[in-house]
Amino acid sequence: MQRIYGIRRFCVSSLSSSSASNLTDHRMLKQVLESCKSSSNSKCVLQAHAHIFKLGYGTYPSLLVSMVTAYRRCNLSFIARRLLLWFLSWSPAVSNTNLIIESLMKTGEYGLANKVVRRACDRNVITWNLMIGGYVRNVQYEEALKTLRDMLSFSDIKPNKFTFSSALAACARLGNLHHAKWVHSLMLNAGIELNPILCSALVDVFAKCGDIETSREIFYSVKRNDVSIWNAMITGFATHGLATEAIRVFSEMEAENVSPDSITLLGLLTACSHCGLLEEGKEYFDLMSRRFSIQPKLEHYGAMVDLLGRAGRVKEAYELIESMPIEPDLVIWRSLLSSSRTYRNPELGEIAIQNLSKAKSGDYVLLSNIYSSTKKWESAQKVRELMKKEGIRKAKGKSWVEFGGVIHRFKAGDTTHIETKAIYKLLEELIQRTKSQGFVPDTDLVLMDVSEEEKEENLNYHSEKLALAYGILKSSPGSEIRIQKNIRMCSDCHNWIKSVSKLLNRVIIMRDRIRFHRFEDGLCSCRDYW
């Protein structure tokens, strides 16, 4: 309470008693509004607002946005909206409208920014670029692409290289190949001249959307005089588990006298980690400082811990963490926790969880699974009781597949889809057919002290299985099916999808949190190492 009164006094004294020169300093006025926002004090905001208008700064874009956000923080959204409508009623110059949109996007007010652009009497290419780029920065990727479509409806405004840079970033985050091809075709039709930023964005977006061949074709068709383009290709191959290709591109990069940077080496380490190239990864880590004078950063140490952990060198991974010259972050401890689960090392798993100051639900689940996998049911139960006591819920796996421009999302055991009955019927048929051809469910993954039949039942309806069943249901025979998942795919689903790819002679591409998997003829591009 004392703090609120102090801020109010600051508002009054700063705006009423200051010298004339100070009052004309809009930076001081903005500071006052920031102080008001931090306390959610509506009286302070109203006082500041009155003085700002009295001094003639009411239409100054940065101050206007500060007032809007201050009012919203005080739950006075109706005043914030009226303030914006008042501003737009003056038919401001497009440059001022753009400043308002830019400021709103920076504060996360993308909804208000959208209202401004809809009501603005004048827009230019910068207006639309600010909207599209702002949506991307605020993780509203679908809205970014929707805004691009809206922009294209205005025949007098043409998208430029900045437009397409943001649009490609949105496609990459969504992992949507259909959208990526659409944006690329727009670029070609518009005759956009490619610069290093756009070249690397194109290589990156097709790799992230699962089309590594198109990514490769673009890479070899453009000028490769910037390290960012090489990095995009190396990282793309790494994400697809094509370590040999990543290493080959790095050799070509050296032959063309393009100097690597820290991102290049991170891509190589990631490629080695995804393919179990332990010795090669160690060599690249050593070359960073010895040959390229690049000091390893936190992410490089994280990649090495991941590489060692995946290779079963869990103790060595822990020793590397202990010897790091910088403080390990949560990602590194989670990597150790994950490898401790894979190789059933509860001791190191406990050390990892103790160092996770902000442990999430998945961390506790991993520790519980470590105990369960070693038949320490009592310890596993204690972890789950702790989760219940602390109100920690397990993060649910979700998978999605796109057809006809519509994204269909599934979670384990989902029954909300309009075609649920047909999906489950097909899934049951596929499960029986794959079993008849030798598939055996991996019931060890269901780490509970229950019967084998109950464990098998728990595995049958994982989200990626439902998504695949829907994909098969809606697609034509022989066509590729692309699925995305928000967490790492379990080994039972991985083995089952391999069986389905052989059974139906289909190519199935799965993008999980870790990497891409391309299933074909009963095999996976990861060679069962992920």
Coordinates of C-alpha atoms in Angstrom, one line a residue:
M1 CA 0.0 0.0 0.0
Q2 CA 2.9 2.3 0.9
R3 CA 4.4 1.7 -2.5
I4 CA 1.1 2.7 -4.3
Y5 CA 0.9 6.0 -2.4
G6 CA 4.5 6.6 -3.2
I7 CA 3.9 6.1 -6.9
R8 CA 0.9 8.4 -6.8
R9 CA 2.9 11.1 -5.1
F10 CA 5.6 10.6 -7.8
C11 CA 2.9 11.1 -10.5
V12 CA 1.6 14.3 -9.0
S13 CA 4.9 15.8 -8.0
S14 CA 6.5 14.8 -11.4
L15 CA 3.7 16.2 -13.4
S16 CA 2.7 19.2 -11.4
S17 CA 5.8 20.5 -9.7
S18 CA 8.5 19.8 -12.2
S19 CA 10.2 22.6 -14.2
A20 CA 8.8 23.4 -17.6
S21 CA 11.8 21.7 -19.3
N22 CA 11.2 18.5 -17.5
L23 CA 7.5 18.5 -18.3
T24 CA 8.3 18.6 -22.0
D25 CA 10.5 15.5 -21.8
H26 CA 8.2 12.7 -23.0
R27 CA 10.6 10.1 -21.7
M28 CA 9.9 11.3 -18.2
L29 CA 6.1 11.1 -18.9
K30 CA 6.5 7.6 -20.1
Q31 CA 8.5 6.7 -17.0
V32 CA 5.6 7.9 -14.9
L33 CA 3.2 5.7 -16.8
E34 CA 5.4 2.7 -16.4
S35 CA 5.4 3.3 -12.7
C36 CA 1.6 3.5 -12.7
K37 CA 1.4 0.2 -14.7
S38 CA 3.6 -1.6 -12.2
S39 CA 1.2 -0.8 -9.4
S40 CA -2.1 -1.2 -11.3
N41 CA -3.1 2.2 -9.8
S42 CA -6.0 3.6 -11.8
K43 CA -5.9 7.0 -10.1
C44 CA -2.3 7.4 -11.0
V45 CA -3.0 6.5 -14.6
L46 CA -5.9 9.0 -14.8
Q47 CA -3.7 11.8 -13.3
A48 CA -0.9 11.0 -15.7
H49 CA -3.3 10.9 -18.6
A50 CA -4.8 14.3 -17.8
H51 CA -1.4 16.0 -17.6
I52 CA -0.1 14.4 -20.8
F53 CA -3.1 15.8 -22.7
K54 CA -2.8 19.2 -21.0
L55 CA 0.8 19.4 -22.2
G56 CA -0.2 18.5 -25.8
Y57 CA 1.4 15.0 -25.9
G58 CA -1.9 13.1 -26.3
T59 CA -1.3 11.9 -29.8
Y60 CA 2.4 11.0 -29.3
P61 CA 2.4 7.3 -30.3
S62 CA 4.7 5.8 -27.6
L63 CA 2.9 7.7 -24.8
L64 CA -0.5 6.7 -26.3
V65 CA 0.5 3.0 -26.2
S66 CA 1.8 3.4 -22.6
M67 CA -1.5 4.9 -21.6
V68 CA -3.4 2.1 -23.3
T69 CA -1.4 -0.7 -21.7
A70 CA -1.6 1.1 -18.3
Y71 CA -5.4 1.3 -18.5
R72 CA -5.6 -2.4 -19.5
R73 CA -3.3 -3.3 -16.5
C74 CA -5.9 -1.5 -14.3
N75 CA -8.7 -3.5 -15.9
L76 CA -10.0 -0.4 -17.7
S77 CA -9.9 -1.9 -21.1
F78 CA -13.0 0.2 -22.3
I79 CA -11.0 3.4 -21.7
A80 CA -8.0 1.9 -23.6
R81 CA -10.3 1.1 -26.6
R82 CA -11.9 4.5 -26.5
L83 CA -8.5 6.1 -26.5
L84 CA -7.4 4.2 -29.6
L85 CA -10.7 5.0 -31.4
W86 CA -10.2 8.7 -30.5
F87 CA -6.7 8.6 -31.9
L88 CA -7.9 7.0 -35.2
S89 CA -10.7 9.5 -35.5
W90 CA -8.1 12.2 -36.1
S91 CA -7.1 10.3 -39.3
P92 CA -3.5 10.2 -38.3
A93 CA -0.6 10.0 -40.8
V94 CA 0.2 6.4 -41.7
S95 CA 3.6 6.8 -40.0
N96 CA 2.0 7.5 -36.7
T97 CA -0.4 4.6 -37.1
N98 CA 2.6 2.4 -37.8
L99 CA 4.3 3.6 -34.6
I100 CA 1.2 2.7 -32.6
I101 CA 1.1 -0.8 -34.2
E102 CA 4.8 -1.4 -33.6
S103 CA 4.5 -0.3 -30.0
L104 CA 1.4 -2.4 -29.3
M105 CA 3.1 -5.5 -30.8
K106 CA 6.2 -4.9 -28.7
T107 CA 4.0 -5.0 -25.5
G108 CA 2.1 -8.1 -26.7
E109 CA -1.1 -6.3 -27.4
Y110 CA -1.6 -7.9 -30.8
G111 CA -5.4 -7.9 -30.4
L112 CA -5.4 -4.1 -30.1
A113 CA -2.9 -3.8 -32.9
N114 CA -5.3 -5.7 -35.1
K115 CA -8.2 -3.4 -34.2
V116 CA -6.0 -0.4 -35.1
V117 CA -5.1 -1.7 -38.5
R118 CA -8.7 -2.7 -39.3
R119 CA -10.0 0.9 -38.5
A120 CA -7.0 2.8 -39.9
C121 CA -7.9 5.0 -42.9
D122 CA -4.5 4.6 -44.4
R123 CA -2.1 1.6 -44.6
N124 CA 1.1 0.9 -46.5
V125 CA 3.5 -2.1 -46.8
I126 CA 5.2 -1.2 -43.6
T127 CA 1.8 -1.4 -41.8
W128 CA 1.3 -5.0 -43.0
N129 CA 4.9 -5.9 -42.3
L130 CA 4.6 -4.7 -38.7
M131 CA 1.4 -6.8 -38.3
I132 CA 2.9 -10.0 -39.8
G133 CA 6.2 -9.7 -38.0
G134 CA 4.5 -8.7 -34.8
Y135 CA 2.3 -11.8 -34.9
V136 CA 5.4 -14.0 -35.4
R137 CA 7.1 -12.4 -32.4
N138 CA 4.0 -13.0 -30.3
V139 CA 3.8 -16.7 -31.4
Q140 CA 0.6 -16.1 -33.4
Y141 CA 1.8 -17.9 -36.5
E142 CA -1.6 -18.7 -38.1
E143 CA -2.7 -15.1 -37.6
A144 CA 0.5 -13.9 -39.4
L145 CA -0.3 -16.0 -42.5
K146 CA -4.0 -14.9 -42.3
T147 CA -2.8 -11.3 -42.3
L148 CA -0.6 -12.0 -45.4
R149 CA -3.7 -13.1 -47.2
D150 CA -5.5 -10.0 -46.1
M151 CA -2.6 -7.9 -47.4
L152 CA -2.8 -9.6 -50.8
S153 CA -6.4 -8.5 -51.2
F154 CA -5.2 -4.9 -51.5
S155 CA -4.0 -4.6 -55.1
D156 CA -2.1 -1.4 -54.5
I157 CA 0.1 -2.9 -51.8
K158 CA 2.7 -5.4 -52.8
P159 CA 4.6 -7.6 -50.3
N160 CA 8.4 -7.1 -50.2
K161 CA 11.4 -9.1 -48.8
F162 CA 10.5 -8.1 -45.2
T163 CA 7.0 -9.5 -45.6
F164 CA 8.2 -12.8 -46.9
S165 CA 11.0 -13.1 -44.3
S166 CA 8.3 -12.9 -41.5
A167 CA 5.9 -15.2 -43.4
L168 CA 8.6 -17.9 -43.9
A169 CA 9.4 -17.7 -40.2
A170 CA 5.7 -18.3 -39.4
C171 CA 5.6 -21.3 -41.8
A172 CA 8.8 -22.7 -40.2
R173 CA 7.3 -22.5 -36.7
L174 CA 4.1 -24.2 -37.8
G175 CA 5.9 -26.8 -39.8
N176 CA 3.3 -26.6 -42.5
L177 CA 4.5 -27.6 -45.9
H178 CA 1.4 -26.5 -47.7
H179 CA 1.8 -22.9 -46.4
A180 CA 5.6 -22.9 -47.1
K181 CA 5.0 -23.8 -50.7
W182 CA 2.3 -21.1 -51.0
V183 CA 4.6 -18.4 -49.6
H184 CA 7.5 -19.6 -51.8
S185 CA 5.3 -19.4 -54.9
L186 CA 4.2 -15.9 -54.0
M187 CA 7.9 -14.9 -53.8
L188 CA 8.6 -16.4 -57.2
N189 CA 5.6 -14.7 -58.8
A190 CA 6.6 -11.4 -57.3
G191 CA 10.1 -11.7 -58.6
I192 CA 11.6 -11.0 -55.1
E193 CA 15.4 -10.8 -55.3
L194 CA 16.9 -13.3 -52.8
N195 CA 19.3 -12.0 -50.2
P196 CA 21.2 -14.1 -47.6
I197 CA 18.3 -13.7 -45.1
L198 CA 15.7 -15.0 -47.6
C199 CA 18.0 -17.7 -48.9
S200 CA 18.6 -19.1 -45.4
A201 CA 14.9 -18.7 -44.5
L202 CA 13.9 -20.8 -47.6
V203 CA 16.4 -23.5 -46.8
D204 CA 15.3 -23.5 -43.2
V205 CA 11.5 -23.5 -43.8
F206 CA 11.5 -26.5 -46.1
A207 CA 13.7 -28.5 -43.7
K208 CA 11.5 -27.7 -40.8
C209 CA 8.4 -28.6 -42.8
G210 CA 9.8 -32.0 -43.5
D211 CA 10.8 -31.5 -47.2
I212 CA 14.6 -31.9 -46.9
E213 CA 15.0 -32.5 -50.6
T214 CA 13.5 -29.2 -51.6
S215 CA 15.6 -27.6 -48.9
R216 CA 18.7 -29.2 -50.5
E217 CA 17.7 -28.1 -54.0
I218 CA 17.3 -24.5 -52.9
F219 CA 20.6 -24.5 -51.1
Y220 CA 22.5 -25.6 -54.2
S221 CA 20.6 -23.2 -56.5
V222 CA 21.5 -19.9 -54.6
K223 CA 24.7 -18.0 -53.9
R224 CA 26.2 -19.4 -50.7
N225 CA 28.5 -16.6 -49.7
D226 CA 27.0 -16.1 -46.3
V227 CA 27.5 -18.4 -43.3
S228 CA 23.7 -18.2 -42.4
I229 CA 22.8 -20.2 -45.6
W230 CA 25.3 -23.0 -44.7
N231 CA 24.1 -23.0 -41.1
A232 CA 20.5 -23.5 -42.3
M233 CA 21.4 -26.5 -44.4
I234 CA 23.6 -28.1 -41.8
T235 CA 21.0 -27.6 -39.1
G236 CA 18.3 -28.9 -41.5
F237 CA 20.2 -32.1 -42.1
A238 CA 20.9 -32.4 -38.3
T239 CA 17.1 -32.2 -37.6
H240 CA 16.4 -35.0 -40.1
G241 CA 19.1 -37.2 -38.6
L242 CA 21.3 -37.0 -41.7
A243 CA 24.7 -36.5 -40.0
T244 CA 26.7 -37.7 -42.9
E245 CA 25.1 -35.0 -45.2
A246 CA 25.6 -32.3 -42.5
I247 CA 29.3 -33.2 -42.3
R248 CA 29.7 -33.3 -46.1
V249 CA 28.2 -29.8 -46.4
F250 CA 30.6 -28.6 -43.7
S251 CA 33.5 -29.9 -45.7
E252 CA 32.1 -28.0 -48.8
M253 CA 31.8 -24.9 -46.7
E254 CA 35.5 -25.1 -45.7
A255 CA 36.5 -25.7 -49.3
E256 CA 34.6 -22.5 -50.3
N257 CA 36.5 -20.6 -47.6
V258 CA 33.4 -19.7 -45.6
S259 CA 34.3 -19.4 -41.9
P260 CA 32.0 -21.3 -39.5
D261 CA 30.5 -19.7 -36.5
S262 CA 29.1 -21.0 -33.2
I263 CA 25.8 -21.9 -34.9
T264 CA 27.6 -24.0 -37.5
L265 CA 29.3 -26.0 -34.8
L266 CA 26.1 -26.4 -32.8
G267 CA 24.5 -27.9 -36.0
L268 CA 27.3 -30.4 -36.4
L269 CA 27.1 -31.4 -32.7
T270 CA 23.4 -31.9 -33.0
A271 CA 23.8 -34.0 -36.1
C272 CA 26.3 -36.2 -34.3
S273 CA 24.0 -36.5 -31.3
H274 CA 21.0 -37.6 -33.4
C275 CA 23.0 -40.3 -35.1
G276 CA 25.2 -41.5 -32.3
L277 CA 28.5 -40.3 -33.9
L278 CA 30.2 -40.0 -30.5
E279 CA 33.8 -39.7 -31.6
E280 CA 33.0 -37.3 -34.4
G281 CA 31.1 -35.1 -32.0
K282 CA 34.0 -35.0 -29.6
E283 CA 36.3 -34.0 -32.4
Y284 CA 34.1 -31.1 -33.5
F285 CA 33.8 -29.9 -29.9
D286 CA 37.5 -29.9 -29.5
L287 CA 38.0 -28.1 -32.9
M288 CA 35.8 -25.2 -31.8
S289 CA 38.4 -23.6 -29.7
R290 CA 41.6 -25.3 -31.0
R291 CA 41.1 -24.5 -34.7
F292 CA 38.2 -22.0 -35.1
S293 CA 38.8 -19.9 -31.9
I294 CA 35.1 -20.3 -31.0
Q295 CA 34.6 -20.6 -27.3
P296 CA 31.8 -23.2 -26.4
K297 CA 28.6 -21.6 -25.2
L298 CA 26.0 -23.2 -23.0
E299 CA 24.2 -24.7 -26.0
H300 CA 27.3 -26.4 -27.1
Y301 CA 27.9 -28.0 -23.7
G302 CA 24.2 -29.0 -23.8
A303 CA 24.7 -30.7 -27.2
M304 CA 27.7 -32.6 -25.8
V305 CA 25.7 -33.7 -22.7
D306 CA 22.9 -34.9 -25.0
L307 CA 25.4 -36.7 -27.3
L308 CA 27.0 -38.5 -24.4
G309 CA 23.7 -39.3 -22.7
R310 CA 22.2 -40.7 -25.9
A311 CA 25.3 -42.9 -26.4
G312 CA 24.8 -44.4 -22.9
R313 CA 27.7 -42.5 -21.4
V314 CA 25.5 -41.0 -18.7
K315 CA 28.3 -40.9 -16.1
E316 CA 30.6 -39.1 -18.5
A317 CA 27.8 -36.7 -19.3
Y318 CA 27.5 -35.8 -15.6
E319 CA 31.2 -35.4 -15.3
L320 CA 31.2 -32.9 -18.2
I321 CA 28.4 -31.0 -16.5
E322 CA 30.5 -30.9 -13.3
S323 CA 33.6 -29.6 -15.2
M324 CA 31.7 -26.8 -17.2
P325 CA 33.1 -23.3 -16.7
I326 CA 29.6 -21.9 -16.9
E327 CA 26.5 -22.7 -14.9
P328 CA 24.4 -25.5 -16.5
D329 CA 20.9 -24.5 -17.3
L330 CA 17.6 -26.4 -17.0
V331 CA 17.9 -27.9 -20.5
I332 CA 21.2 -29.6 -19.6
W333 CA 19.9 -31.1 -16.4
R334 CA 16.7 -32.3 -18.3
S335 CA 19.0 -33.9 -20.9
L336 CA 20.8 -35.8 -18.1
L337 CA 17.5 -36.7 -16.5
S338 CA 16.2 -38.1 -19.9
S339 CA 19.3 -40.2 -20.5
S340 CA 19.1 -41.4 -16.8
R341 CA 15.6 -42.6 -17.7
T342 CA 16.7 -44.3 -20.9
Y343 CA 19.7 -46.1 -19.3
R344 CA 17.9 -46.7 -15.9
N345 CA 20.2 -44.7 -13.7
P346 CA 18.1 -43.5 -10.7
E347 CA 21.1 -42.1 -8.8
L348 CA 22.0 -39.6 -11.6
G349 CA 18.3 -39.0 -12.2
E350 CA 17.9 -37.9 -8.6
I351 CA 20.9 -35.5 -9.0
A352 CA 19.4 -34.1 -12.1
I353 CA 16.0 -33.4 -10.5
Q354 CA 17.6 -31.8 -7.5
N355 CA 19.3 -29.3 -9.8
L356 CA 16.1 -28.4 -11.6
S357 CA 15.0 -25.4 -9.5
K358 CA 12.0 -25.0 -11.7
A359 CA 11.1 -28.6 -12.4
K360 CA 8.1 -29.2 -14.7
S361 CA 5.6 -32.0 -14.8
G362 CA 7.7 -33.9 -17.4
D363 CA 10.7 -33.9 -15.2
Y364 CA 8.8 -35.6 -12.3
V365 CA 7.3 -38.0 -14.7
L366 CA 10.8 -39.0 -16.0
L367 CA 12.0 -39.5 -12.5
S368 CA 8.9 -41.6 -11.6
N369 CA 9.5 -43.6 -14.8
I370 CA 13.2 -44.2 -13.8
Y371 CA 12.0 -45.7 -10.6
S372 CA 9.3 -47.8 -12.3
S373 CA 11.6 -49.1 -14.9
T374 CA 13.9 -50.4 -12.1
K375 CA 10.8 -51.9 -10.3
K376 CA 11.1 -49.3 -7.5
W377 CA 7.3 -48.9 -7.3
E378 CA 7.3 -47.3 -3.9
S379 CA 9.7 -44.5 -4.9
A380 CA 7.7 -44.0 -8.1
Q381 CA 4.5 -43.7 -6.1
K382 CA 6.2 -41.1 -3.8
V383 CA 7.1 -38.9 -6.8
R384 CA 3.5 -39.1 -8.1
E385 CA 2.1 -38.2 -4.7
L386 CA 4.5 -35.2 -4.6
M387 CA 3.1 -34.2 -8.0
K388 CA -0.4 -34.4 -6.7
K389 CA 0.4 -32.5 -3.5
E390 CA 2.1 -29.7 -5.5
G391 CA -0.7 -29.6 -8.1
I392 CA 1.7 -30.6 -10.9
R393 CA -0.1 -32.3 -13.8
K394 CA 1.5 -34.3 -16.5
A395 CA 1.8 -32.5 -19.8
K396 CA -0.4 -34.2 -22.4
G397 CA 1.0 -35.3 -25.7
K398 CA -0.8 -33.9 -28.7
S399 CA -0.5 -34.7 -32.4
W400 CA -2.0 -33.0 -35.4
V401 CA -2.3 -33.5 -39.1
E402 CA -3.5 -31.2 -41.8
F403 CA -6.0 -31.9 -44.6
G404 CA -7.7 -29.4 -46.9
G405 CA -6.2 -26.4 -45.1
V406 CA -7.7 -27.6 -41.8
I407 CA -5.5 -28.8 -38.8
H408 CA -7.0 -31.8 -37.0
R409 CA -5.6 -32.1 -33.4
F410 CA -5.7 -35.3 -31.2
K411 CA -4.7 -36.2 -27.7
A412 CA -4.4 -39.7 -26.2
G413 CA -7.7 -41.4 -26.1
D414 CA -9.4 -38.5 -27.9
T415 CA -13.1 -38.9 -28.7
T416 CA -13.9 -35.3 -29.6
H417 CA -13.3 -35.5 -33.3
I418 CA -16.3 -35.5 -35.6
E419 CA -15.1 -38.8 -37.2
T420 CA -14.1 -40.5 -34.0
K421 CA -16.0 -43.7 -34.8
A422 CA -14.3 -44.2 -38.2
I423 CA -10.9 -43.3 -36.8
Y424 CA -11.1 -45.9 -34.0
K425 CA -12.5 -48.6 -36.3
L426 CA -9.6 -48.1 -38.7
L427 CA -7.0 -47.9 -35.8
E428 CA -8.3 -51.2 -34.3
E429 CA -8.0 -52.9 -37.8
L430 CA -4.4 -51.5 -38.2
I431 CA -3.4 -52.7 -34.7
Q432 CA -4.7 -56.3 -35.5
R433 CA -3.1 -56.4 -38.9
T434 CA 0.3 -55.2 -37.7
K435 CA 0.2 -57.8 -34.8
S436 CA -0.5 -60.5 -37.4
Q437 CA 2.7 -59.5 -39.2
G438 CA 4.8 -59.7 -36.0
F439 CA 4.4 -56.3 -34.2
V440 CA 4.6 -56.7 -30.5
P441 CA 3.5 -53.8 -28.2
D442 CA 6.3 -52.4 -26.0
T443 CA 4.4 -52.7 -22.7
D444 CA 7.5 -51.9 -20.7
L445 CA 6.7 -48.3 -21.5
V446 CA 3.6 -48.4 -19.4
L447 CA 5.4 -48.0 -16.1
M448 CA 2.7 -49.1 -13.7
D449 CA 2.3 -52.2 -11.6
V450 CA -0.7 -53.5 -13.7
S451 CA -1.4 -56.4 -16.0
E452 CA 0.1 -56.8 -19.5
E453 CA -3.4 -56.5 -21.0
E454 CA -4.0 -53.2 -19.2
K455 CA -0.6 -51.9 -20.3
E456 CA -1.3 -52.8 -24.0
E457 CA -4.7 -51.0 -23.8
N458 CA -2.9 -47.8 -22.6
L459 CA -0.6 -47.9 -25.6
N460 CA -3.2 -48.3 -28.3
Y461 CA -4.6 -44.8 -28.3
H462 CA -1.7 -42.5 -28.2
S463 CA -2.2 -39.2 -30.1
E464 CA 0.1 -40.0 -33.0
K465 CA -1.7 -43.3 -33.6
L466 CA -5.0 -41.5 -33.8
A467 CA -3.5 -38.8 -36.1
L468 CA -2.1 -41.5 -38.4
A469 CA -5.4 -43.4 -38.5
Y470 CA -7.1 -40.1 -39.5
G471 CA -4.4 -39.4 -42.1
I472 CA -4.9 -42.8 -43.7
L473 CA -8.6 -42.4 -43.6
K474 CA -8.6 -39.1 -45.5
S475 CA -5.7 -39.5 -47.9
S476 CA -5.3 -41.5 -51.1
P477 CA -3.3 -44.7 -51.2
G478 CA 0.4 -44.2 -51.8
S479 CA 0.4 -40.5 -50.8
E480 CA 2.7 -39.2 -48.0
I481 CA 1.2 -38.5 -44.6
R482 CA 2.7 -35.8 -42.4
I483 CA 2.1 -35.7 -38.7
Q484 CA 3.4 -33.4 -35.9
K485 CA 3.7 -34.0 -32.2
N486 CA 4.5 -31.7 -29.3
I487 CA 6.6 -34.1 -27.3
R488 CA 9.1 -36.9 -28.1
M489 CA 7.5 -39.9 -29.7
C490 CA 7.5 -43.1 -27.6
S491 CA 9.3 -46.2 -28.9
D492 CA 6.1 -48.2 -29.1
C493 CA 4.5 -45.7 -31.5
H494 CA 7.8 -45.5 -33.4
N495 CA 7.9 -49.3 -33.9
W496 CA 4.2 -49.5 -34.7
I497 CA 4.4 -46.7 -37.4
K498 CA 7.3 -48.6 -39.0
S499 CA 5.1 -51.6 -39.2
V500 CA 2.2 -49.6 -40.7
S501 CA 4.5 -48.0 -43.4
K502 CA 5.4 -51.5 -44.6
L503 CA 1.9 -52.9 -44.3
L504 CA 0.4 -50.1 -46.4
N505 CA 3.4 -49.3 -48.5
R506 CA 3.2 -45.6 -47.4
V507 CA 5.7 -42.9 -46.5
I508 CA 4.9 -41.4 -43.1
I509 CA 6.8 -38.3 -41.9
M510 CA 6.6 -37.5 -38.2
R511 CA 8.0 -34.3 -36.7
D512 CA 8.2 -34.6 -32.9
R513 CA 9.9 -32.3 -30.4
I514 CA 13.3 -33.7 -31.1
R515 CA 13.6 -34.3 -34.8
F516 CA 12.0 -35.7 -38.0
H517 CA 11.3 -39.4 -38.6
R518 CA 10.7 -40.7 -42.1
F519 CA 9.0 -44.1 -42.1
E520 CA 9.2 -46.2 -45.3
D521 CA 9.0 -49.9 -45.9
G522 CA 9.2 -50.8 -42.3
L523 CA 12.3 -48.6 -41.6
C524 CA 12.9 -45.2 -40.1
S525 CA 15.4 -42.5 -41.1
C526 CA 16.6 -42.3 -37.5
R527 CA 17.7 -46.0 -37.6
D528 CA 16.0 -46.4 -34.3
Y529 CA 18.4 -43.9 -32.6
W530 CA 16.7 -40.8 -31.4

